[in-house]
Amino acid sequence: MTLVLTTYDWVPEFARGFVRDIRVRWLLEELGRPYRIETVPLRDRTADHLAHQPFHQVPFIRDGDLTLFESGAILLHLAEGTPLMPPAQRPHVQQWLIAALNSVEPFSMAWVIPKFFDQDEAGAAKREPLLRQRLAQLQTALGDRPWLMGEGFTVADLLMADILRLPARNGLLDDLHGLAAYAERATDRPAFRKALADQMAHWRAADERRGAA
Ligand SMILES: N[C@@H](CCC(=O)N[C@@H](CS)C(=O)NCC(=O)O)C(=O)O
């Protein structure tokens, strides 16, 4: 049965390319796993949406009989048994994936919310030093390795690199050359490019449907 990935039916311009279904699309492209997209309304959120995602968010997936929300849990589930989660490295891949979610993303979000959602530059500036500190620490931990596990790209790199995209785009990696190169290496992968192009096409199609309505 084809895996179903659910995202919003439409989002405003500033969120495009960053809605977290991108992580799942990216992994599915890396794995060459077919999937189709379904949507839930962003504006008039439904009870059916809440039944699949208790915080009324996206993404969530349906994989056969299994329904899963939380992008991290979805990535862990899909990567299991694939080269993106080598069995010998499993505990450390999980460690870095959770570090991405729990030790890096919260600092990024604490800066993203004032900067992009609230348009509060002073608030964002207050959060920036802590985010910069985390990013510098991450660069030190990465050292000279191409990927967090060494030679092989894993699902932990996929998630970490996705989380680095907004800080990178806004110049926060400009002085962190090793980390910037890591993020670029990851997002240069054909699977990411395809995932991003597909997500952007999804929003364009949503605009067209709105225009036609
Ligand atoms: N921890 C959740 C966060 C999901 C999340 O923040 N989704 C955003 C889209 S990227 C969303 O649904 N935002 C709308 C909202 O929070 O109401 C995950 O990683 O899946």
PDB file of C-alpha atoms in Angstrom, residues 18-210:
ATOM      1  CA  PHE A  18      10.053  24.829   5.520  1.00  0.00           C
ATOM      2  CA  VAL A  19       6.859  22.993   6.429  1.00  0.00           C
ATOM      3  CA  ARG A  20       8.068  19.870   8.163  1.00  0.00           C
ATOM      4  CA  ASP A  21       6.658  17.463   5.614  1.00  0.00           C
ATOM      5  CA  ILE A  22       9.897  18.390   3.793  1.00  0.00           C
ATOM      6  CA  ARG A  23      11.835  16.113   6.154  1.00  0.00           C
ATOM      7  CA  VAL A  24       9.631  13.176   5.394  1.00  0.00           C
ATOM      8  CA  ARG A  25       9.596  13.876   1.658  1.00  0.00           C
ATOM      9  CA  TRP A  26      13.400  14.098   1.762  1.00  0.00           C
ATOM     10  CA  LEU A  27      13.796  10.743   3.506  1.00  0.00           C
ATOM     11  CA  LEU A  28      11.282   9.056   1.215  1.00  0.00           C
ATOM     12  CA  GLU A  29      13.214  10.379  -1.787  1.00  0.00           C
ATOM     13  CA  GLU A  30      16.501   9.147  -0.295  1.00  0.00           C
ATOM     14  CA  LEU A  31      14.929   5.715   0.144  1.00  0.00           C
ATOM     15  CA  GLY A  32      13.201   5.707  -3.230  1.00  0.00           C
ATOM     16  CA  ARG A  33       9.929   4.901  -1.481  1.00  0.00           C
ATOM     17  CA  PRO A  34       6.773   5.889  -3.354  1.00  0.00           C
ATOM     18  CA  TYR A  35       4.258   8.034  -1.499  1.00  0.00           C
ATOM     19  CA  ARG A  36       1.355  10.302  -2.099  1.00  0.00           C
ATOM     20  CA  ILE A  37       0.366  13.551  -0.465  1.00  0.00           C
ATOM     21  CA  GLU A  38      -2.935  14.232   1.243  1.00  0.00           C
ATOM     22  CA  THR A  39      -3.878  17.508   2.873  1.00  0.00           C
ATOM     23  CA  VAL A  40      -5.680  18.938   5.869  1.00  0.00           C
ATOM     24  CA  PRO A  41      -6.973  22.506   5.940  1.00  0.00           C
ATOM     25  CA  LEU A  42      -4.684  25.079   7.548  1.00  0.00           C
ATOM     26  CA  ARG A  43      -7.520  27.455   8.312  1.00  0.00           C
ATOM     27  CA  ASP A  44     -10.557  25.422   9.338  1.00  0.00           C
ATOM     28  CA  ARG A  45      -8.927  22.606  11.225  1.00  0.00           C
ATOM     29  CA  THR A  46     -11.033  19.488  11.416  1.00  0.00           C
ATOM     30  CA  ALA A  47     -11.765  16.825  14.037  1.00  0.00           C
ATOM     31  CA  ASP A  48     -10.367  14.226  11.635  1.00  0.00           C
ATOM     32  CA  HIS A  49      -7.070  16.141  11.559  1.00  0.00           C
ATOM     33  CA  LEU A  50      -7.002  16.206  15.375  1.00  0.00           C
ATOM     34  CA  ALA A  51      -7.614  12.462  15.447  1.00  0.00           C
ATOM     35  CA  HIS A  52      -4.349  11.969  13.528  1.00  0.00           C
ATOM     36  CA  GLN A  53      -2.274  14.754  15.095  1.00  0.00           C
ATOM     37  CA  PRO A  54      -3.276  15.742  18.645  1.00  0.00           C
ATOM     38  CA  PHE A  55      -1.789  19.248  18.302  1.00  0.00           C
ATOM     39  CA  HIS A  56      -3.535  19.978  15.002  1.00  0.00           C
ATOM     40  CA  GLN A  57      -0.165  20.134  13.258  1.00  0.00           C
ATOM     41  CA  VAL A  58       1.503  18.465  10.300  1.00  0.00           C
ATOM     42  CA  PRO A  59       3.090  16.216   9.173  1.00  0.00           C
ATOM     43  CA  PHE A  60       1.608  12.832   9.851  1.00  0.00           C
ATOM     44  CA  ILE A  61       1.754   9.640   7.829  1.00  0.00           C
ATOM     45  CA  ARG A  62      -0.248   6.531   7.154  1.00  0.00           C
ATOM     46  CA  ASP A  63       1.975   3.537   6.437  1.00  0.00           C
ATOM     47  CA  GLY A  64      -0.278   0.530   5.953  1.00  0.00           C
ATOM     48  CA  ASP A  65      -2.246   0.222   9.203  1.00  0.00           C
ATOM     49  CA  LEU A  66       0.099   2.520  11.083  1.00  0.00           C
ATOM     50  CA  THR A  67      -0.608   6.217  11.608  1.00  0.00           C
ATOM     51  CA  LEU A  68       2.248   8.317  13.005  1.00  0.00           C
ATOM     52  CA  PHE A  69       2.747  11.966  13.887  1.00  0.00           C
ATOM     53  CA  GLU A  70       5.907  13.852  15.039  1.00  0.00           C
ATOM     54  CA  SER A  71       8.454  14.280  12.275  1.00  0.00           C
ATOM     55  CA  GLY A  72      11.209  12.701  14.391  1.00  0.00           C
ATOM     56  CA  ALA A  73       9.168   9.574  15.088  1.00  0.00           C
ATOM     57  CA  ILE A  74       8.219   9.344  11.426  1.00  0.00           C
ATOM     58  CA  LEU A  75      11.863   9.592  10.339  1.00  0.00           C
ATOM     59  CA  LEU A  76      12.952   6.966  12.866  1.00  0.00           C
ATOM     60  CA  HIS A  77      10.206   4.614  11.717  1.00  0.00           C
ATOM     61  CA  LEU A  78      10.948   5.040   8.010  1.00  0.00           C
ATOM     62  CA  ALA A  79      14.744   4.842   8.375  1.00  0.00           C
ATOM     63  CA  GLU A  80      14.654   1.607  10.365  1.00  0.00           C
ATOM     64  CA  GLY A  81      16.290  -1.234   8.445  1.00  0.00           C
ATOM     65  CA  THR A  82      17.632   1.077   5.731  1.00  0.00           C
ATOM     66  CA  PRO A  83      21.166   2.329   5.015  1.00  0.00           C
ATOM     67  CA  LEU A  84      20.195   5.650   6.609  1.00  0.00           C
ATOM     68  CA  MET A  85      20.119   3.876   9.995  1.00  0.00           C
ATOM     69  CA  PRO A  86      22.995   1.367   9.938  1.00  0.00           C
ATOM     70  CA  PRO A  87      22.336  -1.217  12.706  1.00  0.00           C
ATOM     71  CA  ALA A  88      25.817  -0.862  14.243  1.00  0.00           C
ATOM     72  CA  GLN A  89      25.331   2.901  14.545  1.00  0.00           C
ATOM     73  CA  ARG A  90      21.687   2.852  15.588  1.00  0.00           C
ATOM     74  CA  PRO A  91      22.107   4.226  19.149  1.00  0.00           C
ATOM     75  CA  HIS A  92      24.271   7.089  17.936  1.00  0.00           C
ATOM     76  CA  VAL A  93      22.069   7.882  14.958  1.00  0.00           C
ATOM     77  CA  GLN A  94      19.127   8.063  17.368  1.00  0.00           C
ATOM     78  CA  GLN A  95      21.199  10.173  19.766  1.00  0.00           C
ATOM     79  CA  TRP A  96      22.002  12.728  17.063  1.00  0.00           C
ATOM     80  CA  LEU A  97      18.489  12.727  15.681  1.00  0.00           C
ATOM     81  CA  ILE A  98      17.133  13.485  19.149  1.00  0.00           C
ATOM     82  CA  ALA A  99      19.879  16.072  19.686  1.00  0.00           C
ATOM     83  CA  ALA A 100      18.713  17.773  16.494  1.00  0.00           C
ATOM     84  CA  LEU A 101      15.132  17.835  17.780  1.00  0.00           C
ATOM     85  CA  ASN A 102      15.812  18.563  21.410  1.00  0.00           C
ATOM     86  CA  SER A 103      19.125  20.405  21.646  1.00  0.00           C
ATOM     87  CA  VAL A 104      19.242  22.409  18.417  1.00  0.00           C
ATOM     88  CA  GLU A 105      15.711  22.912  17.069  1.00  0.00           C
ATOM     89  CA  PRO A 106      14.315  24.491  20.283  1.00  0.00           C
ATOM     90  CA  PHE A 107      17.003  27.195  20.085  1.00  0.00           C
ATOM     91  CA  SER A 108      16.267  27.731  16.439  1.00  0.00           C
ATOM     92  CA  MET A 109      12.519  27.939  17.106  1.00  0.00           C
ATOM     93  CA  ALA A 110      13.044  30.376  19.992  1.00  0.00           C
ATOM     94  CA  TRP A 111      14.634  32.659  17.383  1.00  0.00           C
ATOM     95  CA  VAL A 112      12.353  31.767  14.428  1.00  0.00           C
ATOM     96  CA  ILE A 113       9.140  32.611  16.293  1.00  0.00           C
ATOM     97  CA  PRO A 114       9.996  36.252  17.072  1.00  0.00           C
ATOM     98  CA  LYS A 115      11.872  36.747  13.805  1.00  0.00           C
ATOM     99  CA  PHE A 116       9.409  35.311  11.284  1.00  0.00           C
ATOM    100  CA  PHE A 117       6.081  34.819  13.026  1.00  0.00           C
ATOM    101  CA  ASP A 118       5.990  37.902  15.275  1.00  0.00           C
ATOM    102  CA  GLN A 119       8.216  40.184  13.141  1.00  0.00           C
ATOM    103  CA  ASP A 120       9.889  41.121  16.417  1.00  0.00           C
ATOM    104  CA  GLU A 121      13.527  41.852  15.545  1.00  0.00           C
ATOM    105  CA  ALA A 122      14.419  42.836  19.120  1.00  0.00           C
ATOM    106  CA  GLY A 123      12.984  39.565  20.426  1.00  0.00           C
ATOM    107  CA  ALA A 124      14.878  37.600  17.783  1.00  0.00           C
ATOM    108  CA  ALA A 125      18.120  39.453  18.565  1.00  0.00           C
ATOM    109  CA  LYS A 126      17.740  38.467  22.206  1.00  0.00           C
ATOM    110  CA  ARG A 127      17.497  34.774  21.244  1.00  0.00           C
ATOM    111  CA  GLU A 128      20.245  34.820  18.649  1.00  0.00           C
ATOM    112  CA  PRO A 129      23.322  34.457  20.923  1.00  0.00           C
ATOM    113  CA  LEU A 130      22.069  31.196  22.445  1.00  0.00           C
ATOM    114  CA  LEU A 131      21.320  29.800  19.002  1.00  0.00           C
ATOM    115  CA  ARG A 132      24.758  30.877  17.772  1.00  0.00           C
ATOM    116  CA  GLN A 133      26.315  29.138  20.768  1.00  0.00           C
ATOM    117  CA  ARG A 134      24.506  25.876  19.950  1.00  0.00           C
ATOM    118  CA  LEU A 135      25.543  26.104  16.315  1.00  0.00           C
ATOM    119  CA  ALA A 136      29.195  26.676  17.259  1.00  0.00           C
ATOM    120  CA  GLN A 137      29.046  23.708  19.635  1.00  0.00           C
ATOM    121  CA  LEU A 138      27.573  21.581  16.884  1.00  0.00           C
ATOM    122  CA  GLN A 139      30.371  22.562  14.517  1.00  0.00           C
ATOM    123  CA  THR A 140      32.955  21.578  17.147  1.00  0.00           C
ATOM    124  CA  ALA A 141      31.246  18.223  17.692  1.00  0.00           C
ATOM    125  CA  LEU A 142      31.146  17.562  13.946  1.00  0.00           C
ATOM    126  CA  GLY A 143      34.854  18.323  13.628  1.00  0.00           C
ATOM    127  CA  ASP A 144      36.322  17.279  10.289  1.00  0.00           C
ATOM    128  CA  ARG A 145      33.840  14.492   9.640  1.00  0.00           C
ATOM    129  CA  PRO A 146      31.673  14.835   6.544  1.00  0.00           C
ATOM    130  CA  TRP A 147      28.636  13.511   8.449  1.00  0.00           C
ATOM    131  CA  LEU A 148      27.723  13.058  12.101  1.00  0.00           C
ATOM    132  CA  MET A 149      28.455   9.317  11.931  1.00  0.00           C
ATOM    133  CA  GLY A 150      31.635   9.756   9.907  1.00  0.00           C
ATOM    134  CA  GLU A 151      31.579   8.691   6.263  1.00  0.00           C
ATOM    135  CA  GLY A 152      27.944   7.730   5.828  1.00  0.00           C
ATOM    136  CA  PHE A 153      24.967  10.101   5.549  1.00  0.00           C
ATOM    137  CA  THR A 154      22.236   9.016   7.978  1.00  0.00           C
ATOM    138  CA  VAL A 155      18.754  10.112   8.933  1.00  0.00           C
ATOM    139  CA  ALA A 156      20.319  12.148  11.769  1.00  0.00           C
ATOM    140  CA  ASP A 157      22.161  14.288   9.192  1.00  0.00           C
ATOM    141  CA  LEU A 158      18.967  14.694   7.216  1.00  0.00           C
ATOM    142  CA  LEU A 159      17.115  16.099  10.195  1.00  0.00           C
ATOM    143  CA  MET A 160      20.025  18.179  11.500  1.00  0.00           C
ATOM    144  CA  ALA A 161      20.585  19.719   8.072  1.00  0.00           C
ATOM    145  CA  ASP A 162      16.899  20.531   7.707  1.00  0.00           C
ATOM    146  CA  ILE A 163      16.962  22.299  11.069  1.00  0.00           C
ATOM    147  CA  LEU A 164      20.046  24.275   9.980  1.00  0.00           C
ATOM    148  CA  ARG A 165      18.355  25.606   6.844  1.00  0.00           C
ATOM    149  CA  LEU A 166      16.706  28.672   8.366  1.00  0.00           C
ATOM    150  CA  PRO A 167      19.750  29.757  10.404  1.00  0.00           C
ATOM    151  CA  ALA A 168      21.919  29.181   7.289  1.00  0.00           C
ATOM    152  CA  ARG A 169      19.642  31.197   5.044  1.00  0.00           C
ATOM    153  CA  ASN A 170      19.751  34.077   7.523  1.00  0.00           C
ATOM    154  CA  GLY A 171      23.534  34.271   7.807  1.00  0.00           C
ATOM    155  CA  LEU A 172      23.960  32.500  11.146  1.00  0.00           C
ATOM    156  CA  LEU A 173      26.405  29.998   9.629  1.00  0.00           C
ATOM    157  CA  ASP A 174      28.464  32.619   7.804  1.00  0.00           C
ATOM    158  CA  ASP A 175      31.264  32.438  10.378  1.00  0.00           C
ATOM    159  CA  LEU A 176      30.888  28.688  10.891  1.00  0.00           C
ATOM    160  CA  HIS A 177      32.491  27.412   7.712  1.00  0.00           C
ATOM    161  CA  GLY A 178      32.578  23.729   8.656  1.00  0.00           C
ATOM    162  CA  LEU A 179      28.920  23.684   9.649  1.00  0.00           C
ATOM    163  CA  ALA A 180      27.923  25.734   6.605  1.00  0.00           C
ATOM    164  CA  ALA A 181      29.711  23.246   4.337  1.00  0.00           C
ATOM    165  CA  TYR A 182      27.975  20.352   6.139  1.00  0.00           C
ATOM    166  CA  ALA A 183      24.549  21.946   5.643  1.00  0.00           C
ATOM    167  CA  GLU A 184      25.299  22.634   1.977  1.00  0.00           C
ATOM    168  CA  ARG A 185      26.566  19.096   1.420  1.00  0.00           C
ATOM    169  CA  ALA A 186      23.306  17.745   2.777  1.00  0.00           C
ATOM    170  CA  THR A 187      20.953  20.044   0.901  1.00  0.00           C
ATOM    171  CA  ASP A 188      22.893  19.493  -2.312  1.00  0.00           C
ATOM    172  CA  ARG A 189      21.718  15.902  -2.362  1.00  0.00           C
ATOM    173  CA  PRO A 190      19.328  15.132  -5.247  1.00  0.00           C
ATOM    174  CA  ALA A 191      16.755  13.743  -2.793  1.00  0.00           C
ATOM    175  CA  PHE A 192      16.567  17.059  -0.940  1.00  0.00           C
ATOM    176  CA  ARG A 193      16.327  19.056  -4.166  1.00  0.00           C
ATOM    177  CA  LYS A 194      13.489  16.854  -5.368  1.00  0.00           C
ATOM    178  CA  ALA A 195      11.678  17.066  -2.016  1.00  0.00           C
ATOM    179  CA  LEU A 196      11.947  20.852  -1.989  1.00  0.00           C
ATOM    180  CA  ALA A 197      10.821  21.195  -5.612  1.00  0.00           C
ATOM    181  CA  ASP A 198       7.837  18.941  -4.892  1.00  0.00           C
ATOM    182  CA  GLN A 199       6.841  20.868  -1.775  1.00  0.00           C
ATOM    183  CA  MET A 200       7.065  24.182  -3.629  1.00  0.00           C
ATOM    184  CA  ALA A 201       5.001  22.731  -6.505  1.00  0.00           C
ATOM    185  CA  HIS A 202       2.410  21.655  -3.926  1.00  0.00           C
ATOM    186  CA  TRP A 203       2.000  25.261  -2.705  1.00  0.00           C
ATOM    187  CA  ARG A 204       1.869  26.604  -6.280  1.00  0.00           C
ATOM    188  CA  ALA A 205      -0.904  24.130  -7.086  1.00  0.00           C
ATOM    189  CA  ALA A 206      -2.698  25.283  -3.922  1.00  0.00           C
ATOM    190  CA  ASP A 207      -2.476  28.905  -5.110  1.00  0.00           C
ATOM    191  CA  GLU A 208      -3.872  27.906  -8.482  1.00  0.00           C
ATOM    192  CA  ARG A 209      -6.773  26.062  -6.872  1.00  0.00           C
ATOM    193  CA  ARG A 210      -7.500  29.116  -4.721  1.00  0.00           C
TER     194      ARG A 210
END
